[in-house]
CSV table of C-alpha atoms and ligand atoms in Angstrom, one decimal:
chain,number,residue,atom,x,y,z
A,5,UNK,CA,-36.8,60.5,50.3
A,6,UNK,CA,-38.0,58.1,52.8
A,7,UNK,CA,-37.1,54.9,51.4
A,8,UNK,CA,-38.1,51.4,53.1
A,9,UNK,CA,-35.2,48.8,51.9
A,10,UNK,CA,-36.6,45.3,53.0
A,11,UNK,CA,-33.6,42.7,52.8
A,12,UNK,CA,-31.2,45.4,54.2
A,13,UNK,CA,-29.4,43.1,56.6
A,14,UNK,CA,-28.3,40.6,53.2
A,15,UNK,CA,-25.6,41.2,50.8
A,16,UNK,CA,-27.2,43.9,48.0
A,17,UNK,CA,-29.5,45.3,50.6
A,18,UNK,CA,-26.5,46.3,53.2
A,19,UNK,CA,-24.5,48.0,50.7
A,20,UNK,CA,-27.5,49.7,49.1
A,21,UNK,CA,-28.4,51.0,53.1
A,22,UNK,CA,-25.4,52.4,53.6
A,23,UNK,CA,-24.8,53.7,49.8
A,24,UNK,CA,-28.6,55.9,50.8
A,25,UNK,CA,-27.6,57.1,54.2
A,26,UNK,CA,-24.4,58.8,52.0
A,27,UNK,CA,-27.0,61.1,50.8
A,28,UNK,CA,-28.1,63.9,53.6
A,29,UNK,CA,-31.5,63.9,52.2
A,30,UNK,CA,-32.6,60.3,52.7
A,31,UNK,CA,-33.8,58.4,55.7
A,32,UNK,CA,-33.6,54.7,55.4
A,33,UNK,CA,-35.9,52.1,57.0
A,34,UNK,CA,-34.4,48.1,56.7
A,35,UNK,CA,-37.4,45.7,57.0
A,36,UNK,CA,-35.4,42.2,57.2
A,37,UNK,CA,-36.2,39.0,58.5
A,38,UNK,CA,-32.7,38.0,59.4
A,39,UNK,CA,-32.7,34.8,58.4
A,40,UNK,CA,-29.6,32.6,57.5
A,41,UNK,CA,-28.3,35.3,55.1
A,42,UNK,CA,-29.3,38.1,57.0
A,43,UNK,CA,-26.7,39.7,59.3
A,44,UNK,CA,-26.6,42.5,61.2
A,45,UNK,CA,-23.6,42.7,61.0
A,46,UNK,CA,-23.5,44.2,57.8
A,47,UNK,CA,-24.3,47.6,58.7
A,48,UNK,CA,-22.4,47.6,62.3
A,49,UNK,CA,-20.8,51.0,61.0
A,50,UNK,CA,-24.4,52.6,60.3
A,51,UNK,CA,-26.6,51.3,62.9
A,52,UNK,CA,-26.4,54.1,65.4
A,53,UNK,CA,-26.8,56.6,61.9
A,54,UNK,CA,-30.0,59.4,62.5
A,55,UNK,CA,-31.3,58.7,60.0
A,56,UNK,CA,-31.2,54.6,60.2
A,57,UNK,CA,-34.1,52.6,61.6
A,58,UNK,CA,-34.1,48.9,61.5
A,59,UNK,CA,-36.8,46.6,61.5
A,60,UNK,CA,-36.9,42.8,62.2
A,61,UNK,CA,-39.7,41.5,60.0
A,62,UNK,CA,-40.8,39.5,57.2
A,63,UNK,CA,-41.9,40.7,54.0
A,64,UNK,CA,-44.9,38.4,54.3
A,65,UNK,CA,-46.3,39.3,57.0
A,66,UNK,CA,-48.8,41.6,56.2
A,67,UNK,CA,-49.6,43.8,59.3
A,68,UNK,CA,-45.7,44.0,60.3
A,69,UNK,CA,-45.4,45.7,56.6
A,70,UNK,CA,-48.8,48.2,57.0
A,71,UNK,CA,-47.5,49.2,60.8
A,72,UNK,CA,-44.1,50.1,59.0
A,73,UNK,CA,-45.8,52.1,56.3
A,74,UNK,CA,-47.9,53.6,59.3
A,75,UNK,CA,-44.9,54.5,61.3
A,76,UNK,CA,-41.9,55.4,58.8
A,77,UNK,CA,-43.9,57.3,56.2
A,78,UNK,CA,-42.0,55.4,53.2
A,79,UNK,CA,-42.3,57.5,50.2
A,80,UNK,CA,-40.6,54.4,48.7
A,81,UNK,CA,-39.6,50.7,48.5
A,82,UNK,CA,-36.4,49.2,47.3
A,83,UNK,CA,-37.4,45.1,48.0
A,84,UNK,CA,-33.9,43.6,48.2
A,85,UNK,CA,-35.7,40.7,50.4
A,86,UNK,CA,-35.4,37.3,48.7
A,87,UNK,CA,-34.4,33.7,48.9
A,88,UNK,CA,-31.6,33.9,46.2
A,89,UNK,CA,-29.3,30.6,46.1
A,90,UNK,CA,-29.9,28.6,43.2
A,91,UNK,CA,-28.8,25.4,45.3
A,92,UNK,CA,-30.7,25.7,48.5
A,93,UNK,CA,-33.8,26.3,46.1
A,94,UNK,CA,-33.1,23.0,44.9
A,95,UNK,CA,-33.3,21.6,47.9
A,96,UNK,CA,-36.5,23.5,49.6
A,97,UNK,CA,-38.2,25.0,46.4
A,98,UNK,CA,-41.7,26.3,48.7
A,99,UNK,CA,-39.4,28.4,50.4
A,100,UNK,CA,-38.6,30.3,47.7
A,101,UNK,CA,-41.9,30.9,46.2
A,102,UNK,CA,-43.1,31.2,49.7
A,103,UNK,CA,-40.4,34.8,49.8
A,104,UNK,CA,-39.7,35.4,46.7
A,105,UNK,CA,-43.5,35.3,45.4
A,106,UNK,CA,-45.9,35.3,48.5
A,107,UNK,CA,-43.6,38.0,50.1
A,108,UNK,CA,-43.7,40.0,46.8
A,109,UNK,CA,-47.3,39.8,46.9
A,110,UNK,CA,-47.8,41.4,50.5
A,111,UNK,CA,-45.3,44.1,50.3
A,112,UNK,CA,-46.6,45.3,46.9
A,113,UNK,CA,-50.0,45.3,48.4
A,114,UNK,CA,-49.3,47.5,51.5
A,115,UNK,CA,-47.5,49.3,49.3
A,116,UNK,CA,-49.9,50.0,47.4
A,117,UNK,CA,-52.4,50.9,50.1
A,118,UNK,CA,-49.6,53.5,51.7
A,119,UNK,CA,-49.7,54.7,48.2
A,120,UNK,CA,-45.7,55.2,47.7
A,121,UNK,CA,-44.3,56.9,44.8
A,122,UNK,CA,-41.7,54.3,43.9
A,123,UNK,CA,-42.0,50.3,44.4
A,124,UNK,CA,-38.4,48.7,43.1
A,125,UNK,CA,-37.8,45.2,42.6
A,126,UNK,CA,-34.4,43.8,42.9
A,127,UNK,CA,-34.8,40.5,40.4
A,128,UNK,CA,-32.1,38.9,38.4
A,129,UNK,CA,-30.6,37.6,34.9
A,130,UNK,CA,-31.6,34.6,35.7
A,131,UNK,CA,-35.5,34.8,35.0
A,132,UNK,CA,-34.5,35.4,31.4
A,133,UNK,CA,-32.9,31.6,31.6
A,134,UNK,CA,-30.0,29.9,29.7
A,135,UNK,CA,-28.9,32.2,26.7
A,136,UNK,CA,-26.6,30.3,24.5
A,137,UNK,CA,-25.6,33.7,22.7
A,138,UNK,CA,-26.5,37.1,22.1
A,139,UNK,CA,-27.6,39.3,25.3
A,140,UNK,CA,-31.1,38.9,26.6
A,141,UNK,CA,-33.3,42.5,26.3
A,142,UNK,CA,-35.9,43.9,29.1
A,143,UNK,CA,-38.9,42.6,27.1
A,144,UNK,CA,-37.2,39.3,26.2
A,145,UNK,CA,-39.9,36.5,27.0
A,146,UNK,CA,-39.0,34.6,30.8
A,147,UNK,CA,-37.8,31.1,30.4
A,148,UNK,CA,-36.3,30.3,34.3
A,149,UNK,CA,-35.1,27.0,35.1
A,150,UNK,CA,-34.5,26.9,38.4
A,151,UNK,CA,-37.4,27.0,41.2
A,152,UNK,CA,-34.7,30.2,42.2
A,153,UNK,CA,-35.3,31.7,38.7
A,154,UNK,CA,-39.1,30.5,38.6
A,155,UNK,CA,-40.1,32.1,41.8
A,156,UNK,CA,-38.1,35.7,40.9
A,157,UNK,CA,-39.9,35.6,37.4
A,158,UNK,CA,-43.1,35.0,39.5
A,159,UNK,CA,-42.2,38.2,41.7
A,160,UNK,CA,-41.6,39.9,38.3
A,161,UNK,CA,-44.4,39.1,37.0
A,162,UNK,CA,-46.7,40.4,40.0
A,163,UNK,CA,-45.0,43.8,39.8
A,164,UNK,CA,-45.6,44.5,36.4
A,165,UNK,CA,-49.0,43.7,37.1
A,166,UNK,CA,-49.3,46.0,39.9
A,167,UNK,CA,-48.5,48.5,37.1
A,168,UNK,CA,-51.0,47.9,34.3
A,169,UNK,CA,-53.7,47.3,36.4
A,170,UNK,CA,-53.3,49.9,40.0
A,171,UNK,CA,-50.7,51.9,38.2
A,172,UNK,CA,-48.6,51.2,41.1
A,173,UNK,CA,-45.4,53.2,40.0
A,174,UNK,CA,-43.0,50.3,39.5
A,175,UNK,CA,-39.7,49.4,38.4
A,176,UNK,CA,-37.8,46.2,38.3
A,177,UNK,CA,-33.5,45.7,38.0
A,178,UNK,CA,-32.1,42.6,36.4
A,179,UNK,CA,-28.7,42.2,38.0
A,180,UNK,CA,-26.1,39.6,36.6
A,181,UNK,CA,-24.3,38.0,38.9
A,182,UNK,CA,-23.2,40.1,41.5
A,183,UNK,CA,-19.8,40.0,43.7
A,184,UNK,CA,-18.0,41.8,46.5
A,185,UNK,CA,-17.8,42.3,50.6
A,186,UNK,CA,-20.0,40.4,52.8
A,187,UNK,CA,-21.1,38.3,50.2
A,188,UNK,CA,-22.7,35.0,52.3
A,189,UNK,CA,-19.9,32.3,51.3
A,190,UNK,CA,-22.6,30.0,49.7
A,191,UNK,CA,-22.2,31.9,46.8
A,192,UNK,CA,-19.5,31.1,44.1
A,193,UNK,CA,-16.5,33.7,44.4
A,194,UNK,CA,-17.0,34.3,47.8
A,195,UNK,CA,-17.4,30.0,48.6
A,196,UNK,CA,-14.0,29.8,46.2
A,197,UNK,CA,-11.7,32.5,48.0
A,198,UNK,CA,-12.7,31.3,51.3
A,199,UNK,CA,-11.9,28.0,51.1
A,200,UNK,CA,-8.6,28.6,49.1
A,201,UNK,CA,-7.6,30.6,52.3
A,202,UNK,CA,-8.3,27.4,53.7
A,203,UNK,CA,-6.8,25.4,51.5
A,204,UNK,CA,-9.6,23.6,50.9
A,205,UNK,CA,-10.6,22.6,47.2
A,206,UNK,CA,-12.8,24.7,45.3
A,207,UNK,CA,-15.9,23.0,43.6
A,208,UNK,CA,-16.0,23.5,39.9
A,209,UNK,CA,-19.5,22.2,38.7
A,210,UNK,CA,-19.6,20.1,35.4
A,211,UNK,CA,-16.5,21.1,33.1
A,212,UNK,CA,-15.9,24.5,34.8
A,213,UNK,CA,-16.9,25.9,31.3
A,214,UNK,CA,-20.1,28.0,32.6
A,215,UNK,CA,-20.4,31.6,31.8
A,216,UNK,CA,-21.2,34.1,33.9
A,217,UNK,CA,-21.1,38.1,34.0
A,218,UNK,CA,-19.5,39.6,37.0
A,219,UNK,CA,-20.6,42.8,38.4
A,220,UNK,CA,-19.6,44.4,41.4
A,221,UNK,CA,-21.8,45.3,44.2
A,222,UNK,CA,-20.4,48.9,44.3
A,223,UNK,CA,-21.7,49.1,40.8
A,224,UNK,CA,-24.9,47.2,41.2
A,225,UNK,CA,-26.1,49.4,44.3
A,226,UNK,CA,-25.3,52.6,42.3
A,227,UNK,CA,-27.4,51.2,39.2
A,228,UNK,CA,-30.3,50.6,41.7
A,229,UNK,CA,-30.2,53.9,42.9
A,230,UNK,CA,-30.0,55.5,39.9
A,231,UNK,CA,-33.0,53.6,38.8
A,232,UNK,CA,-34.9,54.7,41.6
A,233,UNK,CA,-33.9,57.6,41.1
A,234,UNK,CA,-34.7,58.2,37.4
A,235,UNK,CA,-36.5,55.4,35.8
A,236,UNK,CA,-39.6,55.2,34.3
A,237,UNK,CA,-42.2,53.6,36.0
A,238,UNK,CA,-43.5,50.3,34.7
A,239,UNK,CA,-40.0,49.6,32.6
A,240,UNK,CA,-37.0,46.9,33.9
A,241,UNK,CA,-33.8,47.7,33.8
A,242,UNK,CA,-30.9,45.0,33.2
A,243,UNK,CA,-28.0,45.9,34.8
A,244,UNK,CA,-24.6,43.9,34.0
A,245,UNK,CA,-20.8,44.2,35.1
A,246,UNK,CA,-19.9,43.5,31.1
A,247,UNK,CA,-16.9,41.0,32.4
A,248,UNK,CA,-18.7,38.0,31.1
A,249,UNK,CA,-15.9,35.0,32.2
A,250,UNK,CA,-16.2,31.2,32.3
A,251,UNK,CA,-16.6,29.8,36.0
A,252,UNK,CA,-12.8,28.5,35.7
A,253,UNK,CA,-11.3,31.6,35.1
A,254,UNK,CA,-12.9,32.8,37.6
A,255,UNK,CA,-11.6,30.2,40.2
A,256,UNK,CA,-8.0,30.5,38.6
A,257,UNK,CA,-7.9,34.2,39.2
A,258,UNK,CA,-8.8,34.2,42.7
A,259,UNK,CA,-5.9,31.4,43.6
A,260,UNK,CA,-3.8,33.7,41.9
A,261,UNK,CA,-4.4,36.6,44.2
A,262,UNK,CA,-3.9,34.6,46.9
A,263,UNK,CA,-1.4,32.8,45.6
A,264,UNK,CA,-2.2,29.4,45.8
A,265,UNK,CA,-2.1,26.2,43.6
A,266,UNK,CA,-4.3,25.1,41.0
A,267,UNK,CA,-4.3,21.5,42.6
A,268,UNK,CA,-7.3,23.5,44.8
A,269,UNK,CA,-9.4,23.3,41.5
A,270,UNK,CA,-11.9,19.9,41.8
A,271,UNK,CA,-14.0,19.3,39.0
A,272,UNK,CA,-17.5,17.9,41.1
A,273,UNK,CA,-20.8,16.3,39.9
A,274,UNK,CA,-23.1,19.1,37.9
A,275,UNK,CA,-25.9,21.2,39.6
A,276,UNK,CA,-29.1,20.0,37.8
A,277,UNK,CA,-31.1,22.2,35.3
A,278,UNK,CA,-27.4,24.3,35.6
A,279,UNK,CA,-28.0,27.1,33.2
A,280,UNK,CA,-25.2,27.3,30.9
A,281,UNK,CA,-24.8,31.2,30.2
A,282,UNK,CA,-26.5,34.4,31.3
A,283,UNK,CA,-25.8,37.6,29.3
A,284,UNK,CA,-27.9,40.8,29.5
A,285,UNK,CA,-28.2,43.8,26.8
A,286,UNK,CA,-27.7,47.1,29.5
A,287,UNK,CA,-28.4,49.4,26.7
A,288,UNK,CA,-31.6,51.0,28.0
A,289,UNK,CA,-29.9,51.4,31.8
A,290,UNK,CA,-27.3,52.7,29.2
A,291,UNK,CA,-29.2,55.2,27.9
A,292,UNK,CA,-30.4,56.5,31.1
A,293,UNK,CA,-27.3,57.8,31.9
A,294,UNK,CA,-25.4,54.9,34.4
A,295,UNK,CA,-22.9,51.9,33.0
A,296,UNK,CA,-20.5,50.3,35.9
A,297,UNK,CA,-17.2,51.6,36.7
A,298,UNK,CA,-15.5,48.5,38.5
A,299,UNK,CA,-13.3,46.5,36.8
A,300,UNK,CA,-13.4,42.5,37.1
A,301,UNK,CA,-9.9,42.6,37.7
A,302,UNK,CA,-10.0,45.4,40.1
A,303,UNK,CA,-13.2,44.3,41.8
A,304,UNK,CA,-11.8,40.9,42.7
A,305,UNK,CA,-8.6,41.8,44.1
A,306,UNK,CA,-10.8,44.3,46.4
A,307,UNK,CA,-12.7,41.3,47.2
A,308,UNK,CA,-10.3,38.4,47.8
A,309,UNK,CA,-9.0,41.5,50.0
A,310,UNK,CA,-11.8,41.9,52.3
A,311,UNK,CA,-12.4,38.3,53.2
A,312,UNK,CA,-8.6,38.2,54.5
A,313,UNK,CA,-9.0,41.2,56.1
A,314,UNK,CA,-12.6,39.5,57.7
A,315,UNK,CA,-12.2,36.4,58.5
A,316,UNK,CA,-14.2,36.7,62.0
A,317,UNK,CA,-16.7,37.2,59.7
A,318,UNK,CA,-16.9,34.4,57.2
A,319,UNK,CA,-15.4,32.1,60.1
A,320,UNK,CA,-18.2,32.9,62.3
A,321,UNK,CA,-20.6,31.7,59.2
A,322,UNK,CA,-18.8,28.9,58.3
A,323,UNK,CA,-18.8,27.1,61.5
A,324,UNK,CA,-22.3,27.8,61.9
A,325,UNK,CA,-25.7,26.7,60.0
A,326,UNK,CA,-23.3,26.4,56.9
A,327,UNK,CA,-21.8,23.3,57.8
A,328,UNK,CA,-24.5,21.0,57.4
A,329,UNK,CA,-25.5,22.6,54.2
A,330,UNK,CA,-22.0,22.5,53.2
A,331,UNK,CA,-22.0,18.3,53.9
A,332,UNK,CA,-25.1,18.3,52.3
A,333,UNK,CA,-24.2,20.0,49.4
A,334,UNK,CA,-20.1,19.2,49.0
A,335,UNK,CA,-19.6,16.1,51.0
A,336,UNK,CA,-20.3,13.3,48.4
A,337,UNK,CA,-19.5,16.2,45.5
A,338,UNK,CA,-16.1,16.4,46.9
A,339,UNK,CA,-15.8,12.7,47.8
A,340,UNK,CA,-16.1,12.0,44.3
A,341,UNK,CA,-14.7,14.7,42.2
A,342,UNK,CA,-11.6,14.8,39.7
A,343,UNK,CA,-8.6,17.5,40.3
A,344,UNK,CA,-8.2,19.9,37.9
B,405,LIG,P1,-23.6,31.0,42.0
B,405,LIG,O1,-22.7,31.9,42.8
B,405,LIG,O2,-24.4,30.0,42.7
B,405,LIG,O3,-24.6,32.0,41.1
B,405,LIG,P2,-25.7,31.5,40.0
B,405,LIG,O4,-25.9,30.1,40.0
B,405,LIG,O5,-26.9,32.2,40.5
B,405,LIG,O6,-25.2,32.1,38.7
B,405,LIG,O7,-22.8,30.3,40.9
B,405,LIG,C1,-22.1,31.0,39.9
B,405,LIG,C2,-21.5,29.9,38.9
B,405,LIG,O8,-20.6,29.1,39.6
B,405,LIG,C3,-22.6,29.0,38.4
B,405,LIG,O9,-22.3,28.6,37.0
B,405,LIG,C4,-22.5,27.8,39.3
B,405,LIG,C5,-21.0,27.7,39.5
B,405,LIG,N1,-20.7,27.1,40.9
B,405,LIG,C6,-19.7,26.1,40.9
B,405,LIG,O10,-19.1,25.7,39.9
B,405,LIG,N2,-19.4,25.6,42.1
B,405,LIG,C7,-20.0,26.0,43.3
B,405,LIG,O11,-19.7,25.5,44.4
B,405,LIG,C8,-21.0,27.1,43.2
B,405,LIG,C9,-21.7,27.6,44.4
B,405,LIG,C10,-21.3,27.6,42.0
């Protein structure tokens, strides 16, 4: 298949690119705007691949996305491309509907014109919001929080709709929160191992008592595929790790692997509108034949792993762009917080 993967250069999208090219069969185009997140870095180890072509464009940009249609032939899209940091959309929530809806809206639309076979949305748990118990279902009604959440449910929402009314052959993903190599160190595990190399403290929002389910970016990408691969267009698939864990745990089991103190631990003011749990039913990715294979335990000993084994690569991050955000976002936090 020729598959355009737009946000290639990000976390999900690099490991998803070079999961593809595995297969001789596939040629993979990466359509990415390389902003903060995006790094080519990522996919040094593919980029001079035969059957690799990379782009540098935005999703929203509408004749960028037709000429790469025109030139590369997609027979399908995989749109990895988002603005996906539930704190930065605090702080600049246009942006996000600006990718995350505005983008989705372009790209579906050229796709649609080049008339692919498969259009693929990479969305999230979170669009289902908060779910005090139970596990949240495909066709569960959208109740997101965040501006984050808010703008993916938005992008949800215009796929689906590209569905009943072109019969645009679309699917969408629901990933729980995802973890693993190259991860931009914004993100939770990634922001906790780092600085606990450091030993810096490590933020705990609120009580620490937040819920989360882990799933591994191995496992993630091979969901995705196999979506792609065999789902039924118009249906979502949720796809979770099933090593649902409260935020301190988390932080505790990462200072263990790298064997460092609990005094790291800082209990810091609460993100607002911070959703307390996420939890997804997987039984319909279930019954199409794919349920993850990475333990949490496993996973995050792989992952605490890689970022000692990379630190030119978080290092060069951190000391960039990062460190105002970081001020911005940790300074006063920090300032102010209780040890745990
Ligand atoms: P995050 O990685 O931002 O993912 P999401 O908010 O999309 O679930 O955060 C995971 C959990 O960790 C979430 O409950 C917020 C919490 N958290 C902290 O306690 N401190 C932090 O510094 C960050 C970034 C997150």
């Amino acid at each position: 298949m020729r598959i355009l993967v737009t946000g290639g250069a990000g976390f999900i999208g690099s490991h998803l690119v070079r999961r593809l090219l595995a297969n001789e069969q596939d040629h993979v185009v990466n359509l990415d705007a390389l902003r903060y997140s995006g790094n080519l870095e990522n996919l040094a180890d593919v980029a001079g691949h035969p059957h690799y072509h990379f782009v540098h464009g935005d999703i929203g940009d509408a004749p960028t996305v037709e000429k790469v249609f025109k030139e590369h032939q997609a027979e399908a899209v995989i749109n990895c491309a988002a603005e996906t940091h539930v704190d930065r959309s605090i702080l600049d929530p246009g942006g996000f509907a600006r990718t995350d809806v505005l983008g989705t809206a372009v790209l579906l639309e050229q796709a649609r014109k080049a008339g692919v076979t498969r259009f693929l949305q990479v969305s999230t748990d979170e669009v289902y919001g908060s779910v005090v118990r139970g596990h949240s279902k495909e066709d569960d009604p959208l109740a997101p929080r965040s501006p984050y959440s808010a703008s993916k449910a938005g992008g949800d929402l215009l796929v689906l709709s590209y569905w009943s009314t072109y019969r645009l052959p679309v699917l969408i993903t629901r990933g729980s929160n995802t973890y693993g190599p190259n991860q931009y160190p914004e993100k939770f595990i990634p922001l906790c191992i780092t600085n606990a190399i450091d030993d810096e403290p490590l933020p705990l929002y609120g009580d620490g008592r937040y819920r989360r389910d882990w799933l591994s970016v191995f496992d993630h990408c091979a969901a995705i595929e196999h979506v792609l691969r065999h789902g039924e267009p118009g249906n979502i698939y949720n796809i979770g790790g099933g090593h649902e864990l409260e935020n301190l745990s988390v932080a505790e089991g990462i200072l263990k692997h790298l064997g460092k103190p609990r005094s790291l631990i800082r209990f810091v003011q609460d993100r607002p509108g911070h959703d307390r749990r996420y939890a997804v039913d997987c039984s319909r990715l279930r019954a199409l034949g794919c349920t993850p294979t990475v333990s949490f335990e496993e996973g995050l000993r792989a992952t605490v792993d890689w970022y000692r084994s990379h630190e030119g690569w978080w290092r060069r991050i951190k000391s960039g762009e990062f460190r105002t955000y970081y001020q911005q976002m940790y300074g006063k936090r920090l300032r102010e917080g209780t040890a745990g």
